[in-house]
Coordinates of C-alpha atoms and ligand atoms in Angstrom, one line a residue:
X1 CA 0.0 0.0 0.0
X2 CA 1.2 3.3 -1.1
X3 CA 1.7 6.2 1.9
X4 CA 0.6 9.4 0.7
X5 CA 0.9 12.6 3.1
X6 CA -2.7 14.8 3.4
X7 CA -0.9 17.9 4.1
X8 CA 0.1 21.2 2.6
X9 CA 2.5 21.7 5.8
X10 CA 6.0 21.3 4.1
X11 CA 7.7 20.7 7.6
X12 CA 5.7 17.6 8.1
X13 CA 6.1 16.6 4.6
X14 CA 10.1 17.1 4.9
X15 CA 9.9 14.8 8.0
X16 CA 7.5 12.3 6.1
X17 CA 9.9 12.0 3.0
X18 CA 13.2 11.5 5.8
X19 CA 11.1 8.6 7.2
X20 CA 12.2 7.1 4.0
X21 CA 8.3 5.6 3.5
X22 CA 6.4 8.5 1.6
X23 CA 4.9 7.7 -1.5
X24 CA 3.3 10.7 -1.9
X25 CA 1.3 14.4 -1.1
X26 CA -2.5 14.8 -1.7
X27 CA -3.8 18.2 -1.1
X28 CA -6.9 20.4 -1.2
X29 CA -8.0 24.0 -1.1
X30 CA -8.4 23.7 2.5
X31 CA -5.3 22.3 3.9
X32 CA -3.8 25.2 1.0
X33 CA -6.1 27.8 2.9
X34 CA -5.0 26.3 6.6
X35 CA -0.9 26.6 5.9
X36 CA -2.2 30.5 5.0
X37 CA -1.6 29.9 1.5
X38 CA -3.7 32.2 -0.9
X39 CA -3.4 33.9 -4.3
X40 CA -3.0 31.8 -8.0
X41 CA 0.8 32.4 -7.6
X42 CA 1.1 31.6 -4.2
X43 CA -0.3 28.5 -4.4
X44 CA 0.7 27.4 -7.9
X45 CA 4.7 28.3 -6.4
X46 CA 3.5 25.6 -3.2
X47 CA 2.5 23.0 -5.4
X48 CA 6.4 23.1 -6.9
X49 CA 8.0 23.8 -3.5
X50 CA 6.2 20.0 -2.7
X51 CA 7.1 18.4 -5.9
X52 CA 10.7 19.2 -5.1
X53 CA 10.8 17.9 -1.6
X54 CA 9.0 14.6 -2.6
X55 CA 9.6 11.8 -5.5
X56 CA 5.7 11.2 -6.1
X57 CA 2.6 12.1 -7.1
X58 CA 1.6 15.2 -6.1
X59 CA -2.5 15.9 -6.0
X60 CA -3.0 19.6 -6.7
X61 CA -7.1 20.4 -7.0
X62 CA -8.8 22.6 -9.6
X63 CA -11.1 25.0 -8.0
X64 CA -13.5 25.4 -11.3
X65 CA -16.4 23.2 -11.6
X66 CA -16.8 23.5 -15.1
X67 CA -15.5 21.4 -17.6
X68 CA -13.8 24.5 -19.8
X69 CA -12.5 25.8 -16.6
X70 CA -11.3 22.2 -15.4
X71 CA -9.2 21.8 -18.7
X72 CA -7.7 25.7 -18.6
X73 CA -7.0 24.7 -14.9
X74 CA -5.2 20.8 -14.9
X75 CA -3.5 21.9 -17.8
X76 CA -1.6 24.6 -16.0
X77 CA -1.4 22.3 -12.9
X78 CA 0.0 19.5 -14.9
X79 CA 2.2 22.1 -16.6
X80 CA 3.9 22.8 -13.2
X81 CA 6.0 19.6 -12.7
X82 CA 5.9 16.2 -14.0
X83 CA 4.9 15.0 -10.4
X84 CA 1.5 16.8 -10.4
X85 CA -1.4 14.6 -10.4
X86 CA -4.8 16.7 -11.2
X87 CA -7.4 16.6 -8.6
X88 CA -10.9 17.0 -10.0
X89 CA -14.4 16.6 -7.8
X90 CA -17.0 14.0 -8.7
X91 CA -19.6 16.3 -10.6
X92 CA -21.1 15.6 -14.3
X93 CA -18.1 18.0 -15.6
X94 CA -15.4 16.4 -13.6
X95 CA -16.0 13.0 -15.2
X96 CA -16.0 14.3 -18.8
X97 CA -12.5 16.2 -17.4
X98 CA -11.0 13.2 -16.0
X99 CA -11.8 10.9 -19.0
X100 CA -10.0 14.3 -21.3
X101 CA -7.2 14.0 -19.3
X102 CA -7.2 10.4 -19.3
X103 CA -6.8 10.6 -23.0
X104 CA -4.1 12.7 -23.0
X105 CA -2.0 10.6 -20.2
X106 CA -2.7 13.5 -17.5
X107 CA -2.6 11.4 -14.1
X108 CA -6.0 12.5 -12.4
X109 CA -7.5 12.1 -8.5
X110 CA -11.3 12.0 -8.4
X111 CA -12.0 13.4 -5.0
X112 CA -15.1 13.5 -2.6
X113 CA -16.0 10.1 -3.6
X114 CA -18.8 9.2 -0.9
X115 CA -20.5 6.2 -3.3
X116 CA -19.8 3.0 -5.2
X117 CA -21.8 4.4 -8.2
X118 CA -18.9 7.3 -7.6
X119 CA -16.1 5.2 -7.3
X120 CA -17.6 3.4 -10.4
X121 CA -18.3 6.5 -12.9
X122 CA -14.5 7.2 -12.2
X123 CA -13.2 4.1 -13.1
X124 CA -14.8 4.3 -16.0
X125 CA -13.7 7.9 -17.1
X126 CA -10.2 6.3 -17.0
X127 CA -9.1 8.3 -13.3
X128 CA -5.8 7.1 -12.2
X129 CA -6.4 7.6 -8.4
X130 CA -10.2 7.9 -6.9
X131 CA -10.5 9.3 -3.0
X132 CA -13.0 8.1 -1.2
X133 CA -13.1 10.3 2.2
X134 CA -13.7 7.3 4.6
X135 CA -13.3 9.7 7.9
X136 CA -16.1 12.2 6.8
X137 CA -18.6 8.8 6.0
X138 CA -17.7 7.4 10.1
X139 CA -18.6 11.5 10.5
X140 CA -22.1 10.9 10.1
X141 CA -22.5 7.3 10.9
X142 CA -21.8 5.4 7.6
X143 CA -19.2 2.7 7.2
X144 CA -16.4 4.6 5.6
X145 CA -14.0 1.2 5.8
X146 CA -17.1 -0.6 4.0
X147 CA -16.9 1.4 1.0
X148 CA -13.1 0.9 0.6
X149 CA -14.4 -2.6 0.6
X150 CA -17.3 -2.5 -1.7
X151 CA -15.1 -0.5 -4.4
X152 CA -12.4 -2.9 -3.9
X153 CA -14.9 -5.7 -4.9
X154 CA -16.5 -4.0 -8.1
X155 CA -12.5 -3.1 -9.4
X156 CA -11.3 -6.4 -9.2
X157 CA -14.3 -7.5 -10.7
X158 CA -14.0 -6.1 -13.6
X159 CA -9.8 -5.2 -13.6
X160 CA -10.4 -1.4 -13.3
X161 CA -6.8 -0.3 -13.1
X162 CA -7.5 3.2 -10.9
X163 CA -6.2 2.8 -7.7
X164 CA -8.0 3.4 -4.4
X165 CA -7.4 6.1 -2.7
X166 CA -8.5 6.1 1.0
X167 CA -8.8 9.8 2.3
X168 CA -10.0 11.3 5.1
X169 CA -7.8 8.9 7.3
X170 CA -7.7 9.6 10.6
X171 CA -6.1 7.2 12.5
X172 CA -3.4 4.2 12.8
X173 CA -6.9 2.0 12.5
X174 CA -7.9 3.6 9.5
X175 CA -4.4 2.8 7.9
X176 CA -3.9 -0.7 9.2
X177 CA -8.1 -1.6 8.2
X178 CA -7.0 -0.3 4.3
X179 CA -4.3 -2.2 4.3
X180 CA -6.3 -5.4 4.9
X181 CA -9.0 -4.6 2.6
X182 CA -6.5 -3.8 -0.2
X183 CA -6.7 -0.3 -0.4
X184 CA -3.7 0.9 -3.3
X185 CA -3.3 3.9 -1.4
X186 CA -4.1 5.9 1.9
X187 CA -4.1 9.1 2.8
X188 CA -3.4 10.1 6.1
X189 CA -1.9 13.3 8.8
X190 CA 1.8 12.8 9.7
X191 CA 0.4 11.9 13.0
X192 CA -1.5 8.8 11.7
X193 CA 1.7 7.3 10.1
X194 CA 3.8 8.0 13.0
X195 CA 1.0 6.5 15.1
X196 CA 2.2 3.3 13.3
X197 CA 5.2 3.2 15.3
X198 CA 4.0 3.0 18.6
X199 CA 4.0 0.1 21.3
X200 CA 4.7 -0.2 24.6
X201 CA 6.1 -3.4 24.8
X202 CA 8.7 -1.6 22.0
X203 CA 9.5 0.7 24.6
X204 CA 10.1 -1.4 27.4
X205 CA 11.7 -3.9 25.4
X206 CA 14.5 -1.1 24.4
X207 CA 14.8 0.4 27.8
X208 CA 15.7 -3.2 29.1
X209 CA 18.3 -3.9 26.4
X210 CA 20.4 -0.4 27.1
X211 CA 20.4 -1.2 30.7
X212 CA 21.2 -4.5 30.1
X213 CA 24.2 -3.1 27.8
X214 CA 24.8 -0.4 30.3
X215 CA 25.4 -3.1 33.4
X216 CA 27.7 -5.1 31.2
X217 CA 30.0 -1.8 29.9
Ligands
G3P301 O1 -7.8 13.7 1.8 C1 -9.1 14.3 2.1 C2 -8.9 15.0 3.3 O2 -8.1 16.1 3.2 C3 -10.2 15.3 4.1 O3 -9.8 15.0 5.4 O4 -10.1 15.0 7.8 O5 -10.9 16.9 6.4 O6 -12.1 14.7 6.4 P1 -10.8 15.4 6.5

């Protein structure tokens, strides 16, 4: 399973990428909007300060939710660096984007997938990564890990190549559940993947051993 890092923050994407195990950044407006950065430039100049600090993929999101403005948009996204993947919502003009893009071997992310039938459409409009936002669906009550595993049923059905994205992780659980259900990628806060490291028994175990070397040196 690929470990991508759900952050604008370039500090915690720095120490991700020295962890040696990042596969990758997705972002959105409002992690953009939370590191305080604003303006066309601003942002656009982000996006490459990220592609240059990690190896790969890179999710930048179009803001337009037309399909002319989609195109003038992941064009100039995709433009940026090679590692840019273009992040498109799941409306009636971000499918007909994501299968144009398709076409012309622009990597695309379907985002705010909340739906089989989403997960489905995107598939078929040829998206190379799909994010269903598992944390928001466990928001409101709904089985967010049961999608991952209903979508991973219907693409292996039928050999649908786009990978699944989980998003919206929250927590080590999340990450350890997608790994069993066969998610292709997860999404997740530094604080998730760190969470990975944790035991106390690890901690003991190690304390023990340098006193151990300690008595002996
Ligand atoms: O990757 C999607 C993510 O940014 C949304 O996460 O925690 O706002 O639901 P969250």
């Amino acid at each position: 399973m690929k470990f991508f890092i759900d952050t604008a923050n370039l500090d915690q994407i720095r120490e991700a990428q020295t962890l040696g195990i990042l596969d990758g950044v997705t972002t959105n407006p409002s992690l953009m909007a939370k590191e305080g950065i604003t303006g066309e430039t601003n942002i656009l100049k982000h996006y490459v300060d990220i592609c240059n600090i990690v190896d790969g993929d890179v999710s930048a999101e179009v803001i337009a939710t037309d399909f002319e403005g989609m195109i003038r948009e992941g064009e100039a996204l995709a433009a940026l660096h090679p590692q840019i993947v273009v992040k498109i919502p799941m409306v009636k003009d971000g499918v007909k984007a994501c299968k144009y893009f398709s076409d012309k071997g622009i990597k695309t992310n379907v985002t705010l997938i909340f739906s089989a039938g989403q997960a489905l459409l995107a598939a078929k409009a040829g998206a190379t990564y799909m994010s269903p936002f598992i944390g928001r669906l466990d928001d409101i009550s709904t089985d967010g890990l049961g999608l991952i595993s209903e979508i991973r049923l219907i693409y292996d059905n039928y050999g649908f190549t786009t990978q699944i994205l989980a998003a919206s992780v929250r927590h080590t659980m999340h990450i350890m559940d997608c790994a069993k259900i066969g998610a292709d990628v997860m999404t997740g806060p530094l604080s998730a993947i760190e969470g990975l490291l944790k035991h106390p028994l690890t901690d003991i175990g190690l304390a023990q051993f340098l006193a151990d070397y300690k008595k002996g040196n």
